[in-house]
Amino acid sequence: MFSSIYSAAVTGMEVVPVQVEADVSDGLPVFSMVGYVSSQVKETQDRVRTALHNKKLGLPAKRITVNLAPGDVRKEGTGYDLPVALCILTALGRIPGKYLQGVMAAGELGLDGRVKGIWGILPMVQKAREAGCQVCMVPRENEKEGRLIDNIRVVGVKDIAEAVEWLRQGRPMQDNKEPEHMESELERPEEAVDFSDIRGQEGAVRATLIAAAGMHNLLYIGSPGSGKSMMARRIPGILPPLAREESLELTKIYSIAGLLSKDHPVIQKRPFRCPHHTISPQALAGGGRSPRPGEITLAHNGVLFLDELPEFSRKSLEILRQPLEDRCVYISRVQGTYVFPAGCMLAAAMNPCACGYYPDLGRCRCTPSEVKRYLGKLSGPLLDRMDLCVDIREPTYAQMAQSSRGISSEELRKKVIRAQQIQEKRYQGTDIRFNSQLDGRSVEDYCIMTESSRQWMERIYTKLRLSPRAYHRIIKVSRTIADLDQSELIEEIHVQEAYGYRMAQGGVYDSIY
Amino acid sequence: MIRYIEKDHPAYPKRLRKLPGMPSHLYVNGCLPREEQPTVGIVGARRCTNYGKQTAREFARVFSDWGIQVVSGMAMGVDGESHRGALQGKTPTFAVLGCGVDICYPSCNGDLFGQIPAKGGILSEYPPGMPPVGRYFPARNRIISGLSDVLLVVEARRKSGSLITVDCALEQGKSVYAVPGRVTDPLSEGCNSLIAQGAGIALSPEVVLNELGLDTYKTKEKIGGGKKSKLSLARDLELVYSCIGFQPTDYETLIAQCGYPPGQVLAVLTELQLLGLVEEVGKNYYVRPSAK
């Protein structure tokens, strides 16, 4: 007898509905699986056979054929155990076939029949709703995650026997479960860290504020222990709270990456990812045979922080260039091209030299050539993508000891939100969301300067021989500074300040020795 | 063209001949210091501050204009700057190397390597082709001090190679002058302690010129920022400018000192840079530019 049920395959960020078909017929007792299945999926047959046996649902000595359609999409992962088991049982007539209609199932089986959690449930449930399914059967562990999607019934099952029983009874309504509501939990979770912990360092705080307001990429330069990482860790706290769509998008990414927590499977905080500098290019940008999201995707809508920037391998850093520009990562494989979102703000930190104290000649023990070599590790094109660059210096003792706290994250966030609202209004109906995304032409359209600031820019362009790219970067940053000031036009003082944050051409310290 | 000069050759410098421990021969690219003209050796830190560079250059230029031959080691930092200053003046300058005279070391001083032999000379006790090896460098210090009538130390740390040259000079009976610095600067520690031990205080080039018996009564040359600023700046510019000295000052310190909000300070700094009154030497480190 033949039966079928829906399941789903995750490819990149996309989900493809998969029809699981089973047929039980007379013949030699063979279990065969077809449909472009990876060896991971082939293992399903042993798990299913044993799990059913241990739940007193043992399979008869018959020929069992399982097909996963469409046959041209490669199937990976362990999520097909549950649908395959249910489908075989239906084919054997142990579950009425009509109850499998409109059901999508996914889950891994243990040998004792337990259903274990898998990754990617959220996008699967989303797809099930789009495909017109009424019920999603998922592991109990993933139930909360699945319930984030409205207008579809999500059933969490503990073991295969429970799943079978529920279907046999004709899918009764479960009474006790409230649908999971994101809004109820969308109150902003407390950030553990606050800007008011930072003493002094007003200049760096100001640069951080500007970067956050326009989602500009930011580079901190400073000696070890001066507070670069401390500052960066506080950036997510001054960004506006995640909107519902953003939160769902992030939860989807984390679901696919298998990084959601069981108890609280919603991402409500802006991510802050700080990979170690030994990270491989694939781990940073995403990759693998069937591509999985990398750190830059996990930092979507949040902050990707690269501490000790020059220590990262050249290859890892260069791979960031395209995603930073396009706000998404393209990964091409034989099967097709996968697109992962990568709309993050890049914050990076570095020491000014190998020993870390340059240009404090009292402590720095590097020779000029060593300083040059250290800075030379960063490629020009990558530095070009850093909109703001600021020095961080350790606060003086007096600043450390002062009892008054610095400006709080709360206050800074208000400023950021106001500036981002202005940007939202300005870029309505375009692809642009933040000032950092402006390109050469749109800079001219949206960055209107006063006469005096235009003249000033002309002076600086000719006198200091800026490149057109550097010129545009200064204007983009000054646009954000003007937005923070709630000024329609870009005034002279805005451009002047923006110029102070530029990355020196040809390196950080081009003119010292 | 490189010449080889033995100790008994008449061209061998008389200043060296009468001292013990001097090399038996010299290789020279260019010419040797003239016996009848006075010489001043200028030494100092390789990794020096802007102040050191500027002082070395200015002193050397004044000396050179007064007909004094400047002798140094063509190293990075103070040495190189003194040659540069001397080349601006009227008198030839001389470099003593720790490697072969046909090797330009450090390579960043390629300009000096080309210009010095045109009028002055590059000297070494090592044969041409000898690569720069660290342990040979201290040995050439005795030649620098030997060729100098007066030795001037511009910037030195507490444990500096320049102090080896000072020891040589004292053994050879030369007078030593040191440029004073701020007590907090690690790069002035060596000089200040030399002064404490009795070295001459090089308040200006004239002090050294007087030591050499030159009458500088009519000169009024001053060094560096001695000139009174006749600029009239806006109030905020003036305030920020006054907080910046010849040592690099960082952005955070300036914010703390001026009391303006950070953004405004940065804007003012940019304006000052555009006016050429301030240079950004490191990321957010600002300094008054040295007189060129």
mmCIF file of N, CA and C in Angstrom, chain A residues 200-204 206 221 359 361-362 364-368 389-391 393 399 456 459-460 463-464 492-493 496-497 499-502 508-513, chain B residues 46-50 53 76 157 186-187 248 250-253 255-256 260-264 266-268 270-271 273-276 279-286:
data_model
loop_
_atom_site.group_PDB
_atom_site.id
_atom_site.type_symbol
_atom_site.label_atom_id
_atom_site.label_comp_id
_atom_site.label_asym_id
_atom_site.label_seq_id
_atom_site.Cartn_x
_atom_site.Cartn_y
_atom_site.Cartn_z
ATOM 1 N N GLY A 200 35.096 58.602 31.018
ATOM 2 C CA GLY A 200 35.901 59.359 30.074
ATOM 3 C C GLY A 200 35.619 58.885 28.659
ATOM 4 N N GLN A 201 36.656 58.894 27.840
ATOM 5 C CA GLN A 201 36.572 58.385 26.469
ATOM 6 C C GLN A 201 35.377 58.955 25.709
ATOM 7 N N GLU A 202 35.124 60.234 25.919
ATOM 8 C CA GLU A 202 33.946 60.828 25.295
ATOM 9 C C GLU A 202 34.020 60.819 23.779
ATOM 10 N N GLY A 203 35.232 61.014 23.282
ATOM 11 C CA GLY A 203 35.394 61.047 21.831
ATOM 12 C C GLY A 203 35.012 59.737 21.204
ATOM 13 N N ALA A 204 35.459 58.641 21.816
ATOM 14 C CA ALA A 204 35.163 57.318 21.266
ATOM 15 C C ALA A 204 33.674 57.004 21.394
ATOM 16 N N ARG A 206 31.302 59.168 21.317
ATOM 17 C CA ARG A 206 30.642 59.962 20.272
ATOM 18 C C ARG A 206 30.763 59.259 18.906
ATOM 19 N N ILE A 221 41.096 52.070 17.439
ATOM 20 C CA ILE A 221 42.527 51.824 17.561
ATOM 21 C C ILE A 221 42.938 52.212 18.966
ATOM 22 N N PRO A 359 51.470 55.464 19.684
ATOM 23 C CA PRO A 359 52.672 56.272 19.601
ATOM 24 C C PRO A 359 53.185 56.769 20.962
ATOM 25 N N LEU A 361 55.861 56.739 23.041
ATOM 26 C CA LEU A 361 57.234 56.258 22.867
ATOM 27 C C LEU A 361 57.868 55.812 24.179
ATOM 28 N N GLY A 362 57.231 56.161 25.292
ATOM 29 C CA GLY A 362 57.758 55.711 26.568
ATOM 30 C C GLY A 362 57.546 54.221 26.776
ATOM 31 N N CYS A 364 56.262 52.043 23.961
ATOM 32 C CA CYS A 364 56.348 51.261 22.732
ATOM 33 C C CYS A 364 57.774 50.838 22.472
ATOM 34 N N ARG A 365 57.934 49.575 22.151
ATOM 35 C CA ARG A 365 59.267 49.044 21.894
ATOM 36 C C ARG A 365 59.406 48.575 20.454
ATOM 37 N N CYS A 366 58.510 49.039 19.602
ATOM 38 C CA CYS A 366 58.573 48.587 18.215
ATOM 39 C C CYS A 366 59.435 49.544 17.398
ATOM 40 N N THR A 367 60.136 49.005 16.430
ATOM 41 C CA THR A 367 60.864 49.864 15.502
ATOM 42 C C THR A 367 59.860 50.374 14.472
ATOM 43 N N PRO A 368 60.211 51.486 13.813
ATOM 44 C CA PRO A 368 59.273 52.032 12.828
ATOM 45 C C PRO A 368 58.866 51.005 11.786
ATOM 46 N N CYS A 389 36.871 55.907 12.124
ATOM 47 C CA CYS A 389 38.041 55.334 12.753
ATOM 48 C C CYS A 389 38.381 56.252 13.918
ATOM 49 N N VAL A 390 38.549 55.688 15.087
ATOM 50 C CA VAL A 390 38.769 56.547 16.238
ATOM 51 C C VAL A 390 39.767 55.906 17.189
ATOM 52 N N ASP A 391 40.507 56.767 17.853
ATOM 53 C CA ASP A 391 41.498 56.308 18.810
ATOM 54 C C ASP A 391 40.818 56.120 20.159
ATOM 55 N N ARG A 393 41.735 55.686 24.149
ATOM 56 C CA ARG A 393 42.861 55.836 25.042
ATOM 57 C C ARG A 393 42.375 55.519 26.438
ATOM 58 N N GLN A 399 39.547 60.261 35.887
ATOM 59 C CA GLN A 399 38.306 59.879 35.208
ATOM 60 C C GLN A 399 37.787 58.549 35.733
ATOM 61 N N TRP A 456 34.033 74.419 2.005
ATOM 62 C CA TRP A 456 35.015 73.822 2.909
ATOM 63 C C TRP A 456 35.486 72.484 2.366
ATOM 64 N N ARG A 459 37.861 72.915 -0.424
ATOM 65 C CA ARG A 459 39.206 73.254 0.055
ATOM 66 C C ARG A 459 39.949 71.996 0.494
ATOM 67 N N ILE A 460 39.235 71.188 1.280
ATOM 68 C CA ILE A 460 39.901 70.022 1.845
ATOM 69 C C ILE A 460 40.177 68.988 0.767
ATOM 70 N N LYS A 463 43.221 70.511 -1.135
ATOM 71 C CA LYS A 463 44.426 70.708 -0.338
ATOM 72 C C LYS A 463 44.968 69.392 0.198
ATOM 73 N N LEU A 464 44.094 68.513 0.650
ATOM 74 C CA LEU A 464 44.558 67.273 1.259
ATOM 75 C C LEU A 464 44.487 66.103 0.290
ATOM 76 N N GLU A 492 28.775 73.075 8.007
ATOM 77 C CA GLU A 492 30.233 72.999 7.970
ATOM 78 C C GLU A 492 30.774 72.140 9.108
ATOM 79 N N ILE A 493 30.215 72.353 10.299
ATOM 80 C CA ILE A 493 30.746 71.654 11.473
ATOM 81 C C ILE A 493 30.553 70.144 11.351
ATOM 82 N N GLN A 496 33.290 68.886 9.061
ATOM 83 C CA GLN A 496 34.578 68.963 9.744
ATOM 84 C C GLN A 496 34.747 67.808 10.709
ATOM 85 N N GLU A 497 33.684 67.521 11.440
ATOM 86 C CA GLU A 497 33.789 66.420 12.396
ATOM 87 C C GLU A 497 33.975 65.092 11.657
ATOM 88 N N TYR A 499 35.322 64.571 8.909
ATOM 89 C CA TYR A 499 36.681 64.451 8.386
ATOM 90 C C TYR A 499 37.629 63.900 9.453
ATOM 91 N N GLY A 500 37.376 64.286 10.692
ATOM 92 C CA GLY A 500 38.226 63.832 11.778
ATOM 93 C C GLY A 500 38.167 62.340 12.031
ATOM 94 N N TYR A 501 37.112 61.679 11.533
ATOM 95 C CA TYR A 501 36.992 60.240 11.750
ATOM 96 C C TYR A 501 37.496 59.431 10.568
ATOM 97 N N ARG A 502 38.038 60.110 9.571
ATOM 98 C CA ARG A 502 38.384 59.353 8.370
ATOM 99 C C ARG A 502 39.575 58.457 8.669
ATOM 100 N N VAL A 508 47.093 53.804 8.908
ATOM 101 C CA VAL A 508 46.639 54.522 10.081
ATOM 102 C C VAL A 508 47.609 55.644 10.439
ATOM 103 N N TYR A 509 48.868 55.306 10.411
ATOM 104 C CA TYR A 509 49.873 56.304 10.770
ATOM 105 C C TYR A 509 50.747 56.513 9.552
ATOM 106 N N ASP A 510 50.356 57.424 8.705
ATOM 107 C CA ASP A 510 51.144 57.535 7.480
ATOM 108 C C ASP A 510 52.295 58.507 7.625
ATOM 109 N N SER A 511 52.245 59.364 8.617
ATOM 110 C CA SER A 511 53.223 60.451 8.581
ATOM 111 C C SER A 511 54.071 60.540 9.838
ATOM 112 N N ILE A 512 54.137 59.471 10.621
ATOM 113 C CA ILE A 512 54.851 59.633 11.887
ATOM 114 C C ILE A 512 56.353 59.616 11.706
ATOM 115 N N TYR A 513 56.874 58.546 11.181
ATOM 116 C CA TYR A 513 58.339 58.475 11.092
ATOM 117 C C TYR A 513 58.844 59.103 9.818
ATOM 118 N N ARG B 46 67.054 56.826 17.568
ATOM 119 C CA ARG B 46 66.519 56.518 16.251
ATOM 120 C C ARG B 46 65.001 56.707 16.270
ATOM 121 N N ARG B 47 64.375 56.166 17.306
ATOM 122 C CA ARG B 47 62.931 56.375 17.430
ATOM 123 C C ARG B 47 62.721 57.635 18.265
ATOM 124 N N CYS B 48 62.732 58.758 17.627
ATOM 125 C CA CYS B 48 62.685 60.008 18.376
ATOM 126 C C CYS B 48 61.312 60.642 18.211
ATOM 127 N N THR B 49 61.085 61.679 18.956
ATOM 128 C CA THR B 49 59.810 62.382 18.837
ATOM 129 C C THR B 49 59.942 63.471 17.773
ATOM 130 N N ASN B 50 58.829 64.078 17.499
ATOM 131 C CA ASN B 50 58.818 65.197 16.570
ATOM 132 C C ASN B 50 59.745 66.314 17.034
ATOM 133 N N LYS B 53 63.308 65.460 16.237
ATOM 134 C CA LYS B 53 63.580 65.628 14.808
ATOM 135 C C LYS B 53 63.791 67.093 14.468
ATOM 136 N N MET B 76 68.324 56.235 11.392
ATOM 137 C CA MET B 76 66.985 56.785 11.403
ATOM 138 C C MET B 76 66.878 57.831 12.519
ATOM 139 N N ARG B 157 67.143 58.022 25.330
ATOM 140 C CA ARG B 157 66.504 57.371 26.465
ATOM 141 C C ARG B 157 67.554 57.155 27.555
ATOM 142 N N PRO B 186 60.193 60.206 28.227
ATOM 143 C CA PRO B 186 61.186 59.129 28.307
ATOM 144 C C PRO B 186 62.366 59.377 27.367
ATOM 145 N N LEU B 187 62.109 60.099 26.294
ATOM 146 C CA LEU B 187 63.176 60.304 25.323
ATOM 147 C C LEU B 187 64.105 61.454 25.709
ATOM 148 N N PRO B 248 52.878 64.741 20.477
ATOM 149 C CA PRO B 248 51.530 64.374 20.058
ATOM 150 C C PRO B 248 50.557 64.348 21.234
ATOM 151 N N ASP B 250 46.564 63.473 22.312
ATOM 152 C CA ASP B 250 45.463 62.690 21.763
ATOM 153 C C ASP B 250 44.129 63.379 21.990
ATOM 154 N N TYR B 251 43.197 62.920 21.206
ATOM 155 C CA TYR B 251 41.858 63.476 21.129
ATOM 156 C C TYR B 251 41.180 63.533 22.506
ATOM 157 N N GLU B 252 41.248 62.428 23.258
ATOM 158 C CA GLU B 252 40.551 62.379 24.545
ATOM 159 C C GLU B 252 41.098 63.434 25.510
ATOM 160 N N THR B 253 42.422 63.575 25.515
ATOM 161 C CA THR B 253 43.030 64.578 26.388
ATOM 162 C C THR B 253 42.545 65.970 26.014
ATOM 163 N N ILE B 255 39.753 66.780 24.591
ATOM 164 C CA ILE B 255 38.354 66.958 25.014
ATOM 165 C C ILE B 255 38.326 67.332 26.491
ATOM 166 N N ALA B 256 39.123 66.593 27.269
ATOM 167 C CA ALA B 256 39.135 66.838 28.711
ATOM 168 C C ALA B 256 39.658 68.237 29.023
ATOM 169 N N TYR B 260 34.983 71.370 25.525
ATOM 170 C CA TYR B 260 33.970 71.403 24.459
ATOM 171 C C TYR B 260 33.443 69.994 24.239
ATOM 172 N N PRO B 261 32.236 69.861 23.671
ATOM 173 C CA PRO B 261 31.766 68.512 23.328
ATOM 174 C C PRO B 261 32.675 67.876 22.262
ATOM 175 N N PRO B 262 32.772 66.545 22.271
ATOM 176 C CA PRO B 262 33.714 65.855 21.403
ATOM 177 C C PRO B 262 33.605 66.243 19.932
ATOM 178 N N GLY B 263 32.376 66.290 19.427
ATOM 179 C CA GLY B 263 32.205 66.580 18.012
ATOM 180 C C GLY B 263 32.809 67.912 17.624
ATOM 181 N N GLN B 264 32.606 68.914 18.487
ATOM 182 C CA GLN B 264 33.124 70.252 18.182
ATOM 183 C C GLN B 264 34.642 70.261 18.194
ATOM 184 N N LEU B 266 36.604 67.877 17.447
ATOM 185 C CA LEU B 266 37.094 67.250 16.229
ATOM 186 C C LEU B 266 36.961 68.199 15.041
ATOM 187 N N ALA B 267 35.852 68.909 15.001
ATOM 188 C CA ALA B 267 35.644 69.859 13.916
ATOM 189 C C ALA B 267 36.716 70.950 13.951
ATOM 190 N N VAL B 268 37.009 71.432 15.157
ATOM 191 C CA VAL B 268 38.029 72.480 15.303
ATOM 192 C C VAL B 268 39.387 71.940 14.876
ATOM 193 N N THR B 270 40.020 69.671 12.748
ATOM 194 C CA THR B 270 40.066 69.571 11.299
ATOM 195 C C THR B 270 40.357 70.927 10.680
ATOM 196 N N GLU B 271 39.695 71.946 11.200
ATOM 197 C CA GLU B 271 39.918 73.296 10.687
ATOM 198 C C GLU B 271 41.380 73.704 10.892
ATOM 199 N N GLN B 273 43.893 71.756 11.062
ATOM 200 C CA GLN B 273 44.720 71.005 10.116
ATOM 201 C C GLN B 273 44.709 71.667 8.757
ATOM 202 N N LEU B 274 43.520 72.123 8.394
ATOM 203 C CA LEU B 274 43.390 72.747 7.084
ATOM 204 C C LEU B 274 44.184 74.044 7.032
ATOM 205 N N LEU B 275 44.244 74.733 8.171
ATOM 206 C CA LEU B 275 45.013 75.973 8.227
ATOM 207 C C LEU B 275 46.508 75.687 8.303
ATOM 208 N N GLY B 276 46.838 74.403 8.455
ATOM 209 C CA GLY B 276 48.254 74.043 8.527
ATOM 210 C C GLY B 276 48.864 74.293 9.886
ATOM 211 N N GLU B 279 49.050 69.048 12.799
ATOM 212 C CA GLU B 279 49.150 67.854 11.973
ATOM 213 C C GLU B 279 48.610 66.675 12.747
ATOM 214 N N GLU B 280 47.975 65.760 12.035
ATOM 215 C CA GLU B 280 47.520 64.527 12.684
ATOM 216 C C GLU B 280 48.583 63.477 12.406
ATOM 217 N N VAL B 281 49.344 63.128 13.434
ATOM 218 C CA VAL B 281 50.464 62.215 13.191
ATOM 219 C C VAL B 281 50.065 60.759 13.354
ATOM 220 N N GLY B 282 49.147 60.495 14.259
ATOM 221 C CA GLY B 282 48.619 59.142 14.383
ATOM 222 C C GLY B 282 47.138 59.299 14.338
ATOM 223 N N LYS B 283 46.391 58.190 14.357
ATOM 224 C CA LYS B 283 44.943 58.349 14.347
ATOM 225 C C LYS B 283 44.531 59.103 15.605
ATOM 226 N N ASN B 284 43.984 60.303 15.420
ATOM 227 C CA ASN B 284 43.542 61.141 16.530
ATOM 228 C C ASN B 284 44.655 61.558 17.475
ATOM 229 N N TYR B 285 45.896 61.608 16.972
ATOM 230 C CA TYR B 285 46.998 62.208 17.736
ATOM 231 C C TYR B 285 47.441 63.458 16.977
ATOM 232 N N TYR B 286 47.466 64.570 17.682
ATOM 233 C CA TYR B 286 47.705 65.839 16.996
ATOM 234 C C TYR B 286 48.958 66.507 17.525
#
